[in-house]
Coordinates of C-alpha atoms in Angstrom, one line a residue:
Chain T
M1 CA -38.0 19.8 23.2
N2 CA -39.6 19.4 19.8
K3 CA -36.4 18.3 18.1
P4 CA -36.2 14.9 16.6
A5 CA -34.2 12.5 18.8
W6 CA -31.2 10.8 17.3
N7 CA -32.8 7.7 15.8
K8 CA -30.1 5.0 16.5
D9 CA -32.3 2.5 14.6
Y10 CA -32.3 4.6 11.4
Q11 CA -31.2 2.5 8.4
A12 CA -29.4 4.5 5.8
P13 CA -30.2 3.4 2.2
S14 CA -28.2 0.1 1.6
G15 CA -28.9 -0.2 -2.1
W16 CA -30.7 1.2 -5.1
D17 CA -34.0 -0.3 -3.9
T18 CA -33.9 1.7 -0.7
M19 CA -32.2 4.8 -2.0
F20 CA -34.4 7.9 -1.4
F21 CA -36.0 9.6 -4.4
G22 CA -34.9 13.1 -5.4
A23 CA -34.4 15.0 -2.3
S24 CA -37.2 13.5 -0.2
N25 CA -36.9 11.3 2.8
G26 CA -38.8 10.4 6.0
V27 CA -39.7 13.0 8.6
G28 CA -38.5 13.4 12.1
I29 CA -35.2 11.6 11.4
L30 CA -32.0 12.6 13.0
P31 CA -29.8 10.0 11.3
T32 CA -26.6 11.2 13.0
P33 CA -26.0 13.5 16.0
N34 CA -26.1 17.0 14.8
S35 CA -22.9 17.9 16.6
G36 CA -20.2 16.2 14.8
F37 CA -17.8 19.1 14.7
R38 CA -17.9 19.9 18.4
T39 CA -14.5 20.1 20.2
F40 CA -15.5 21.3 23.6
H41 CA -18.8 20.7 25.5
P42 CA -20.3 22.4 28.5
V43 CA -20.4 20.8 31.9
V44 CA -22.8 22.4 34.4
D45 CA -22.0 22.5 38.1
Q46 CA -25.6 21.8 39.1
D47 CA -24.8 22.6 42.8
A48 CA -23.6 26.1 42.0
C49 CA -26.3 26.8 39.4
I50 CA -28.9 29.3 40.6
H51 CA -31.3 28.6 37.6
C52 CA -31.2 32.1 36.3
N53 CA -31.9 30.5 32.8
L54 CA -29.5 32.9 31.0
C55 CA -27.7 29.9 29.4
W56 CA -31.1 28.6 28.2
I57 CA -32.0 32.0 26.8
Y58 CA -28.6 32.6 25.0
C59 CA -28.0 29.1 23.6
P60 CA -28.2 29.6 19.8
E61 CA -29.1 25.9 19.3
G62 CA -31.9 25.9 21.9
C63 CA -30.4 22.7 23.2
I64 CA -30.5 23.3 26.9
E65 CA -33.4 21.8 28.8
K66 CA -34.5 23.3 32.2
E67 CA -37.7 21.4 32.8
T68 CA -36.2 18.8 35.1
G69 CA -35.0 21.4 37.6
K70 CA -31.4 21.0 36.3
M71 CA -29.8 22.7 33.3
V72 CA -29.3 19.7 30.9
V73 CA -27.5 20.1 27.6
D74 CA -28.7 17.9 24.7
M75 CA -25.4 16.7 23.4
D76 CA -26.9 15.5 20.1
Y77 CA -27.3 19.1 19.1
C78 CA -24.7 21.1 21.2
K79 CA -22.1 22.5 18.9
G80 CA -19.8 23.5 21.7
C81 CA -19.8 27.2 21.0
G82 CA -19.3 28.1 24.7
I83 CA -21.9 31.0 24.7
C84 CA -23.6 29.4 27.7
A85 CA -20.3 29.3 29.7
N86 CA -19.6 32.9 28.7
E87 CA -23.0 34.2 29.8
C88 CA -23.2 32.3 33.1
P89 CA -23.1 34.9 35.9
R90 CA -21.9 32.3 38.4
K91 CA -19.3 30.9 36.1
C92 CA -20.6 27.4 36.9
I93 CA -20.4 26.1 33.3
S94 CA -17.0 24.9 32.2
M95 CA -16.0 23.9 28.7
V96 CA -14.4 20.5 28.7
K97 CA -12.7 18.9 25.7
D98 CA -14.8 16.2 24.2
G99 CA -13.8 12.7 25.4
E100 CA -12.4 13.9 28.7
Q101 CA -15.6 14.0 30.8
D102 CA -19.1 12.7 30.4
E103 CA -21.0 14.2 27.5
Chain Y
M1 CA -62.6 16.9 -34.4
S2 CA -59.6 19.2 -33.9
K3 CA -59.9 22.7 -35.1
K4 CA -57.4 25.0 -36.8
A5 CA -56.5 28.6 -35.7
F6 CA -54.1 31.3 -36.8
L7 CA -51.7 31.5 -33.8
S8 CA -48.3 32.6 -32.8
A9 CA -46.1 30.0 -31.2
N10 CA -46.6 31.6 -27.8
E11 CA -50.4 31.3 -28.2
A12 CA -50.0 27.8 -29.6
A13 CA -47.9 26.8 -26.6
A14 CA -50.6 28.4 -24.3
H15 CA -53.2 26.2 -25.9
G16 CA -50.9 23.2 -25.3
V17 CA -50.7 24.2 -21.6
R18 CA -54.5 24.7 -21.4
L19 CA -55.1 21.3 -22.9
C20 CA -52.9 19.7 -20.2
R21 CA -55.2 21.0 -17.5
P22 CA -52.5 22.5 -15.2
D23 CA -53.3 23.1 -11.6
V24 CA -50.9 26.0 -11.1
V25 CA -49.3 28.5 -13.3
A26 CA -46.7 30.8 -11.7
A27 CA -45.1 33.3 -14.1
Y28 CA -43.5 36.7 -14.4
P29 CA -43.7 38.4 -17.7
I30 CA -40.7 39.1 -19.9
T31 CA -40.4 39.8 -23.6
P32 CA -40.7 37.7 -25.8
Q33 CA -42.5 35.3 -23.4
T34 CA -45.2 37.7 -22.3
T35 CA -47.9 36.9 -24.8
L36 CA -47.8 33.3 -23.7
V37 CA -48.6 34.0 -20.1
E38 CA -51.1 36.6 -21.1
K39 CA -52.9 34.1 -23.2
L40 CA -53.0 31.8 -20.2
A41 CA -54.5 34.6 -18.2
D42 CA -57.1 35.1 -20.9
F43 CA -58.0 31.4 -20.8
L44 CA -58.5 31.7 -17.0
A45 CA -60.5 34.9 -17.2
D46 CA -62.7 33.5 -20.0
G47 CA -63.4 30.3 -18.1
E48 CA -61.7 28.2 -20.7
A49 CA -59.2 26.9 -18.1
D50 CA -59.2 26.3 -14.4
F51 CA -56.0 26.7 -12.5
R52 CA -54.4 28.8 -9.8
Y53 CA -52.5 31.7 -11.4
M54 CA -49.8 32.8 -9.0
M55 CA -48.6 36.3 -9.7
V56 CA -45.1 36.5 -8.4
E57 CA -42.6 39.3 -8.0
S58 CA -39.7 37.8 -10.0
E59 CA -38.6 34.8 -12.1
H60 CA -36.7 33.4 -9.1
S61 CA -40.0 33.4 -7.2
A62 CA -41.9 32.0 -10.3
M63 CA -39.7 28.9 -10.3
A64 CA -39.7 28.7 -6.5
A65 CA -43.6 28.9 -6.6
A66 CA -43.6 26.2 -9.3
L67 CA -41.4 24.0 -7.1
G68 CA -43.7 24.5 -4.2
A69 CA -46.8 23.8 -6.2
S70 CA -45.3 20.7 -7.8
M71 CA -44.4 19.5 -4.2
M72 CA -48.1 19.5 -3.5
G73 CA -48.6 17.2 -6.4
A74 CA -49.9 20.0 -8.7
R75 CA -49.3 19.9 -12.5
T76 CA -47.4 23.2 -12.8
F77 CA -46.3 25.5 -15.6
T78 CA -44.1 28.5 -15.9
A79 CA -42.3 30.4 -18.7
S80 CA -39.5 32.8 -19.0
S81 CA -36.7 34.1 -21.2
S82 CA -33.2 35.5 -21.3
Q83 CA -32.4 37.4 -18.1
G84 CA -35.5 35.9 -16.5
L85 CA -34.3 32.4 -17.1
L86 CA -30.9 33.4 -15.8
Y87 CA -32.6 34.7 -12.7
M88 CA -34.4 31.4 -12.3
C89 CA -31.1 29.6 -12.6
E90 CA -30.8 28.8 -8.9
M91 CA -34.2 27.3 -8.7
L92 CA -33.8 25.2 -11.8
S93 CA -31.5 22.8 -10.1
Y94 CA -33.8 22.6 -7.0
V95 CA -36.7 21.5 -9.2
S96 CA -34.6 19.0 -11.2
G97 CA -32.7 17.6 -8.2
A98 CA -35.8 17.1 -6.2
R99 CA -37.4 15.4 -9.2
H100 CA -40.5 17.6 -9.7
P101 CA -41.9 17.4 -13.2
V102 CA -42.5 21.1 -13.8
V103 CA -42.8 22.1 -17.5
M104 CA -41.7 25.5 -18.7
V105 CA -41.3 27.3 -22.0
D106 CA -38.2 29.4 -22.6
A107 CA -38.7 32.0 -25.3
N108 CA -35.1 32.0 -26.5
R109 CA -33.6 35.5 -26.3
A110 CA -30.1 37.1 -26.3
T111 CA -28.6 37.8 -22.9
A112 CA -27.5 41.2 -21.7
T113 CA -25.5 43.3 -22.1
P114 CA -25.8 45.2 -24.5
W115 CA -29.5 44.9 -23.8
N116 CA -31.3 43.0 -26.5
I117 CA -34.8 41.6 -26.5
Y118 CA -34.4 39.6 -29.7
G119 CA -33.9 35.9 -30.4
D120 CA -30.8 33.8 -29.9
Q121 CA -30.1 30.7 -27.8
R122 CA -27.5 31.8 -25.4
D123 CA -30.0 31.9 -22.5
V124 CA -30.9 28.2 -22.7
F125 CA -27.3 27.0 -23.4
A126 CA -26.1 28.9 -20.3
M127 CA -28.5 26.6 -18.3
R128 CA -27.2 23.5 -19.9
D129 CA -26.3 21.6 -16.7
S130 CA -29.4 22.5 -14.7
G131 CA -30.7 19.0 -14.9
W132 CA -33.7 19.9 -17.1
I133 CA -34.7 18.1 -20.2
M134 CA -34.3 20.6 -23.0
L135 CA -36.4 20.4 -26.2
F136 CA -36.5 22.7 -29.2
A137 CA -39.6 23.3 -31.4
E138 CA -39.4 24.4 -35.0
N139 CA -42.8 26.1 -35.4
G140 CA -46.1 26.9 -33.6
Q141 CA -47.7 23.6 -34.3
E142 CA -44.7 21.8 -32.8
A143 CA -44.7 24.2 -29.8
L144 CA -48.3 23.1 -29.0
D145 CA -47.6 19.4 -29.5
M146 CA -44.3 19.6 -27.6
V147 CA -45.8 21.1 -24.5
I148 CA -48.3 18.3 -24.3
Q149 CA -45.6 15.6 -24.8
A150 CA -43.4 17.5 -22.3
Y151 CA -45.9 16.8 -19.5
K152 CA -46.2 13.2 -20.5
L153 CA -42.4 12.9 -20.5
A154 CA -41.7 14.9 -17.3
E155 CA -44.3 13.0 -15.3
D156 CA -43.3 9.5 -16.5
P157 CA -42.5 7.6 -13.3
E158 CA -39.2 6.5 -14.8
V159 CA -38.3 10.0 -15.8
M160 CA -39.7 12.5 -13.2
T161 CA -37.6 15.3 -14.5
P162 CA -38.6 18.8 -15.4
V163 CA -38.8 19.8 -19.1
M164 CA -38.0 23.1 -20.8
V165 CA -39.6 23.6 -24.2
N166 CA -37.6 26.2 -26.2
L167 CA -39.2 28.5 -28.7
D168 CA -37.0 31.0 -30.7
G169 CA -37.8 34.5 -29.5
F170 CA -39.9 36.5 -32.1
T171 CA -39.1 34.2 -35.0
L172 CA -41.5 31.7 -33.4
T173 CA -43.0 33.4 -30.3
H174 CA -44.5 36.3 -32.3
T175 CA -44.9 34.7 -35.7
Y176 CA -48.4 33.5 -36.8
D177 CA -49.1 30.3 -38.5
L178 CA -52.0 27.9 -39.0
V179 CA -52.0 25.6 -36.0
E180 CA -54.2 22.5 -35.4
I181 CA -55.6 22.4 -31.9
P182 CA -56.4 18.9 -30.6
E183 CA -59.7 18.2 -28.8
Q184 CA -59.6 18.1 -25.0
E185 CA -60.7 14.5 -25.0
E186 CA -57.8 13.5 -27.2
V187 CA -55.3 15.1 -24.9
D188 CA -57.0 13.7 -21.8
A189 CA -56.6 10.2 -23.3
F190 CA -52.9 10.9 -24.0
L191 CA -52.1 12.6 -20.7
P192 CA -53.7 11.2 -17.6
P193 CA -54.0 13.3 -14.4
F194 CA -50.7 13.8 -12.6
K195 CA -50.1 11.4 -9.7
T196 CA -47.0 11.2 -7.6
S197 CA -45.9 10.0 -4.2
N198 CA -43.1 12.6 -4.2
K199 CA -45.2 15.3 -2.6
L200 CA -46.3 16.8 0.7
D201 CA -48.9 14.4 2.2
L202 CA -50.3 14.6 5.7
E203 CA -51.0 10.8 5.6
D204 CA -47.5 10.0 4.5
P205 CA -45.3 12.9 5.7
K206 CA -41.9 13.4 4.2
T207 CA -38.9 15.7 4.3
L208 CA -38.6 17.5 0.9
C209 CA -35.4 19.2 -0.4
Q210 CA -33.4 17.6 2.4
T211 CA -29.6 18.1 2.8
V212 CA -27.6 15.2 1.5
G213 CA -23.9 15.1 2.2
P214 CA -21.0 13.3 0.4
D215 CA -22.4 10.0 1.6
F216 CA -25.4 9.8 -0.7
H217 CA -25.2 12.8 -3.0
M218 CA -23.5 11.0 -5.9
E219 CA -26.1 8.2 -6.0
G220 CA -28.8 10.8 -6.4
R221 CA -27.0 12.3 -9.4
Y222 CA -26.5 8.9 -10.9
L223 CA -30.3 8.3 -10.7
Q224 CA -30.8 11.6 -12.5
Q225 CA -28.5 10.5 -15.2
Q226 CA -30.5 7.2 -15.5
A227 CA -33.7 9.2 -15.8
F228 CA -32.2 11.1 -18.8
E229 CA -31.2 7.8 -20.4
K230 CA -34.8 6.6 -19.9
A231 CA -36.0 9.8 -21.4
K232 CA -34.2 9.1 -24.6
E233 CA -36.5 6.1 -25.4
K234 CA -39.6 7.9 -24.0
I235 CA -39.2 11.0 -26.2
A236 CA -39.4 8.8 -29.3
A237 CA -42.1 6.6 -27.9
Y238 CA -44.4 9.5 -26.9
D239 CA -43.7 11.1 -30.3
R240 CA -45.0 8.0 -32.0
E241 CA -48.0 7.6 -29.6
Y242 CA -48.9 11.3 -30.2
G243 CA -48.5 10.8 -33.9
E244 CA -50.9 7.9 -33.9
M245 CA -53.5 10.1 -32.2
T246 CA -53.0 13.4 -34.1
G247 CA -51.2 12.3 -37.3
R248 CA -48.3 14.5 -36.3
S249 CA -45.0 12.8 -35.5
Y250 CA -41.7 14.6 -35.4
G251 CA -39.1 11.9 -35.1
G252 CA -38.0 11.8 -31.5
M253 CA -34.7 13.3 -30.4
I254 CA -33.6 13.9 -34.0
E255 CA -35.4 14.7 -37.2
E256 CA -33.5 13.9 -40.5
Y257 CA -34.6 15.8 -43.5
R258 CA -33.6 14.5 -47.0
C259 CA -30.5 12.8 -45.5
E260 CA -31.0 9.4 -47.2
D261 CA -28.3 9.8 -49.9
A262 CA -27.0 13.2 -48.6
E263 CA -23.3 14.1 -48.6
L264 CA -23.5 17.6 -47.1
V265 CA -25.7 18.2 -44.0
L266 CA -26.4 21.0 -41.7
V267 CA -27.2 20.4 -38.0
T268 CA -29.9 22.8 -36.7
T269 CA -32.1 23.6 -33.7
G270 CA -35.4 25.4 -33.6
S271 CA -36.7 27.9 -36.2
V272 CA -33.7 28.0 -38.5
S273 CA -34.6 24.5 -39.4
G274 CA -37.7 25.8 -41.3
T275 CA -35.5 28.1 -43.5
T276 CA -32.9 25.3 -43.9
R277 CA -35.6 22.9 -45.1
I278 CA -36.5 25.3 -48.0
V279 CA -32.9 25.8 -49.0
V280 CA -32.4 22.0 -49.0
D281 CA -35.4 21.6 -51.3
C282 CA -34.0 24.3 -53.7
L283 CA -30.5 22.8 -53.8
R284 CA -32.0 19.3 -54.2
E285 CA -33.7 20.6 -57.4
E286 CA -30.3 21.6 -58.6
G287 CA -29.2 18.0 -57.9
K288 CA -27.0 18.7 -54.9
K289 CA -26.9 16.0 -52.3
V290 CA -27.8 18.1 -49.2
G291 CA -29.7 17.3 -46.1
M292 CA -30.5 18.6 -42.6
I293 CA -30.4 17.0 -39.1
R294 CA -32.6 18.8 -36.7
V295 CA -31.8 18.4 -33.0
R296 CA -35.1 18.3 -31.1
S297 CA -33.7 17.2 -27.8
Y298 CA -30.6 18.9 -26.6
R299 CA -30.8 17.2 -23.1
P300 CA -30.8 14.3 -23.2
F301 CA -28.3 14.7 -26.1
P302 CA -28.8 12.3 -29.1
K303 CA -25.3 10.8 -28.4
E304 CA -26.0 7.4 -29.9
Y305 CA -27.4 8.9 -33.1
F306 CA -24.4 11.0 -33.7
D307 CA -22.1 8.1 -32.8
S308 CA -23.9 6.1 -35.6
I309 CA -23.3 8.7 -38.3
K310 CA -19.6 9.3 -37.9
D311 CA -18.7 8.3 -41.4
R312 CA -22.1 8.8 -43.1
F313 CA -21.6 12.3 -44.6
A314 CA -18.7 14.0 -46.4
A315 CA -19.1 17.3 -44.6
M316 CA -21.2 18.5 -41.7
G317 CA -21.9 22.1 -40.6
V318 CA -23.4 22.9 -37.2
I319 CA -25.5 26.1 -37.0
D320 CA -25.2 27.8 -33.6
R321 CA -27.3 30.7 -32.4
S322 CA -25.2 30.7 -29.4
L323 CA -21.5 31.0 -28.5
S324 CA -19.3 29.8 -25.7
F325 CA -16.7 32.6 -25.5
G326 CA -13.2 31.4 -25.9
L327 CA -14.2 28.1 -27.6
E328 CA -16.9 27.8 -30.2
G329 CA -20.7 27.3 -30.7
T330 CA -22.2 25.3 -27.8
L331 CA -24.0 22.8 -30.0
Y332 CA -21.0 22.4 -32.2
S333 CA -18.7 21.3 -29.3
E334 CA -21.1 18.5 -28.5
V335 CA -21.8 17.3 -32.0
K336 CA -18.0 17.4 -32.7
A337 CA -17.3 15.4 -29.6
E338 CA -19.7 12.6 -30.7
L339 CA -18.3 12.6 -34.2
Y340 CA -14.8 12.2 -32.9
G341 CA -12.8 9.7 -35.0
G342 CA -15.2 9.9 -37.9
S343 CA -14.4 10.9 -41.5
A344 CA -16.8 13.8 -41.9
K345 CA -15.3 17.3 -42.3
L346 CA -16.7 19.6 -39.7
V347 CA -17.4 23.3 -39.5
N348 CA -19.3 25.6 -37.1
F349 CA -21.4 28.5 -38.3
I350 CA -22.2 31.2 -35.6
V351 CA -25.3 33.1 -36.9
G352 CA -28.3 35.0 -35.7
L353 CA -27.0 36.4 -32.4
G354 CA -29.2 39.1 -30.9
G355 CA -32.0 38.5 -33.3
R356 CA -30.0 38.9 -36.5
D357 CA -31.9 37.5 -39.5
I358 CA -30.8 34.2 -40.9
P359 CA -31.9 34.4 -44.6
K360 CA -31.9 31.6 -47.1
D361 CA -28.9 32.9 -49.0
L362 CA -26.9 32.6 -45.8
I363 CA -27.9 29.0 -45.4
A364 CA -27.1 28.4 -49.1
M365 CA -23.7 29.9 -48.5
M366 CA -23.2 27.3 -45.7
Y367 CA -23.9 24.4 -48.1
D368 CA -21.6 26.0 -50.6
K369 CA -18.8 26.0 -47.9
L370 CA -19.6 22.4 -47.1
D371 CA -19.3 21.6 -50.8
R372 CA -15.8 23.3 -50.9
M373 CA -14.8 21.3 -47.8
Q374 CA -15.8 18.1 -49.6
K375 CA -13.4 19.1 -52.4
N376 CA -10.7 19.4 -49.8
E377 CA -10.6 23.2 -49.9
A378 CA -9.7 24.8 -46.6
E379 CA -12.3 26.5 -44.4
E380 CA -12.0 28.1 -41.0
E381 CA -13.4 25.7 -38.4
V382 CA -15.5 28.4 -36.6
Q383 CA -17.1 31.1 -38.7
F384 CA -19.3 34.0 -37.9
L385 CA -21.6 34.4 -40.8
G386 CA -24.0 37.3 -41.7
M387 CA -21.6 39.9 -40.1
R388 CA -21.8 43.6 -41.2
W389 CA -18.1 43.6 -42.0

């Protein structure tokens, strides 16, 4: 995945001396997870999954990784739209309210 | 040795741009700006200038291209007018917010509709809060000099704000006058090559035009305001420095003309100042204590100056070639706000909309009205002068 990872060490400007100029800033910075408005997140039943990759194809955020042999959702980017769960032919993706199960 | 040439203000401004050695010009033609960008094309074709001329499909693209070029660290120029400027509107705040020192000329022209290609200043005043420094030239010579000073000002590290040089459509842009053209070496000494770290750079990569939410947005706007405050000193300082070099100094954000012992003054912008100057001279010969205050810089606004003259004159009239419908002339509102609490009697003259001529007798009539106001005779606060009926 070529998305910047959430940089937990990122220091936001703390005063006028570190305030960015105009509208320019460093590159490759994800200062906060890009999923702040998510309410539900997908949980994949990896045992039932047949790796058809439809969720990977349909995810509008492109935040599902399949390289590890499991379908893994990048929760720093997932907006919780539920399209993956809707498209899954085996119905092995469930949408769970944030905070109720591992994200 | 500088040389003299018979030039329109558009051509004079083009010479100013040429002497600043721009890297990129991106422009879309529109009357009455066209002869300016044509002249730049001539310079390029004749080998008198060396820049990349980007022919774009619209004014919006012209300003977007200027932004992109400036983001590469290029000294960039564009020009437009009226509907073209309005079409650029969206990109104006991109350029200023991202702090890229693009310089443009606006050939001031009425805005549609009814369609009208002639001069007034409603186009620039509609862009008031775009975050651009806005300067007004009185004649072709000042147009040339102002473009050169505009780059110096825009690219100043403490300013880094785009500058719009305003030339009254036709009255200046298409009117010929004797103009002194500085030597390249002089301008090179005044204006060093543009250097900035606020650019795309493979060695020091950056995100440009990023999103900034409520957490840091206000701080950026505060810094823009600080830059405008800095620009106030710099406009005067660079005017002096340029004056030492060329012998031509215009007086910074404001020029006073025969105001020393004046009681009645008119506040002007742009080309109407030339006519007003002549009327002031005539009335002075008759012994009338009249003067003129010419606003050269509209943004930043010469707030401190107007604050300082609250009680200096008996009556003041503001000439507006613009109008904020439902209120009054745009310049008048701001001058009046700064003079709040002062003793001067105030009046607003709306004239010259859509290219209507502003003859000397009309200016003389304004001084006559100021004279009556000084004698406590009633005058309407906002007056349209030079109307057919």
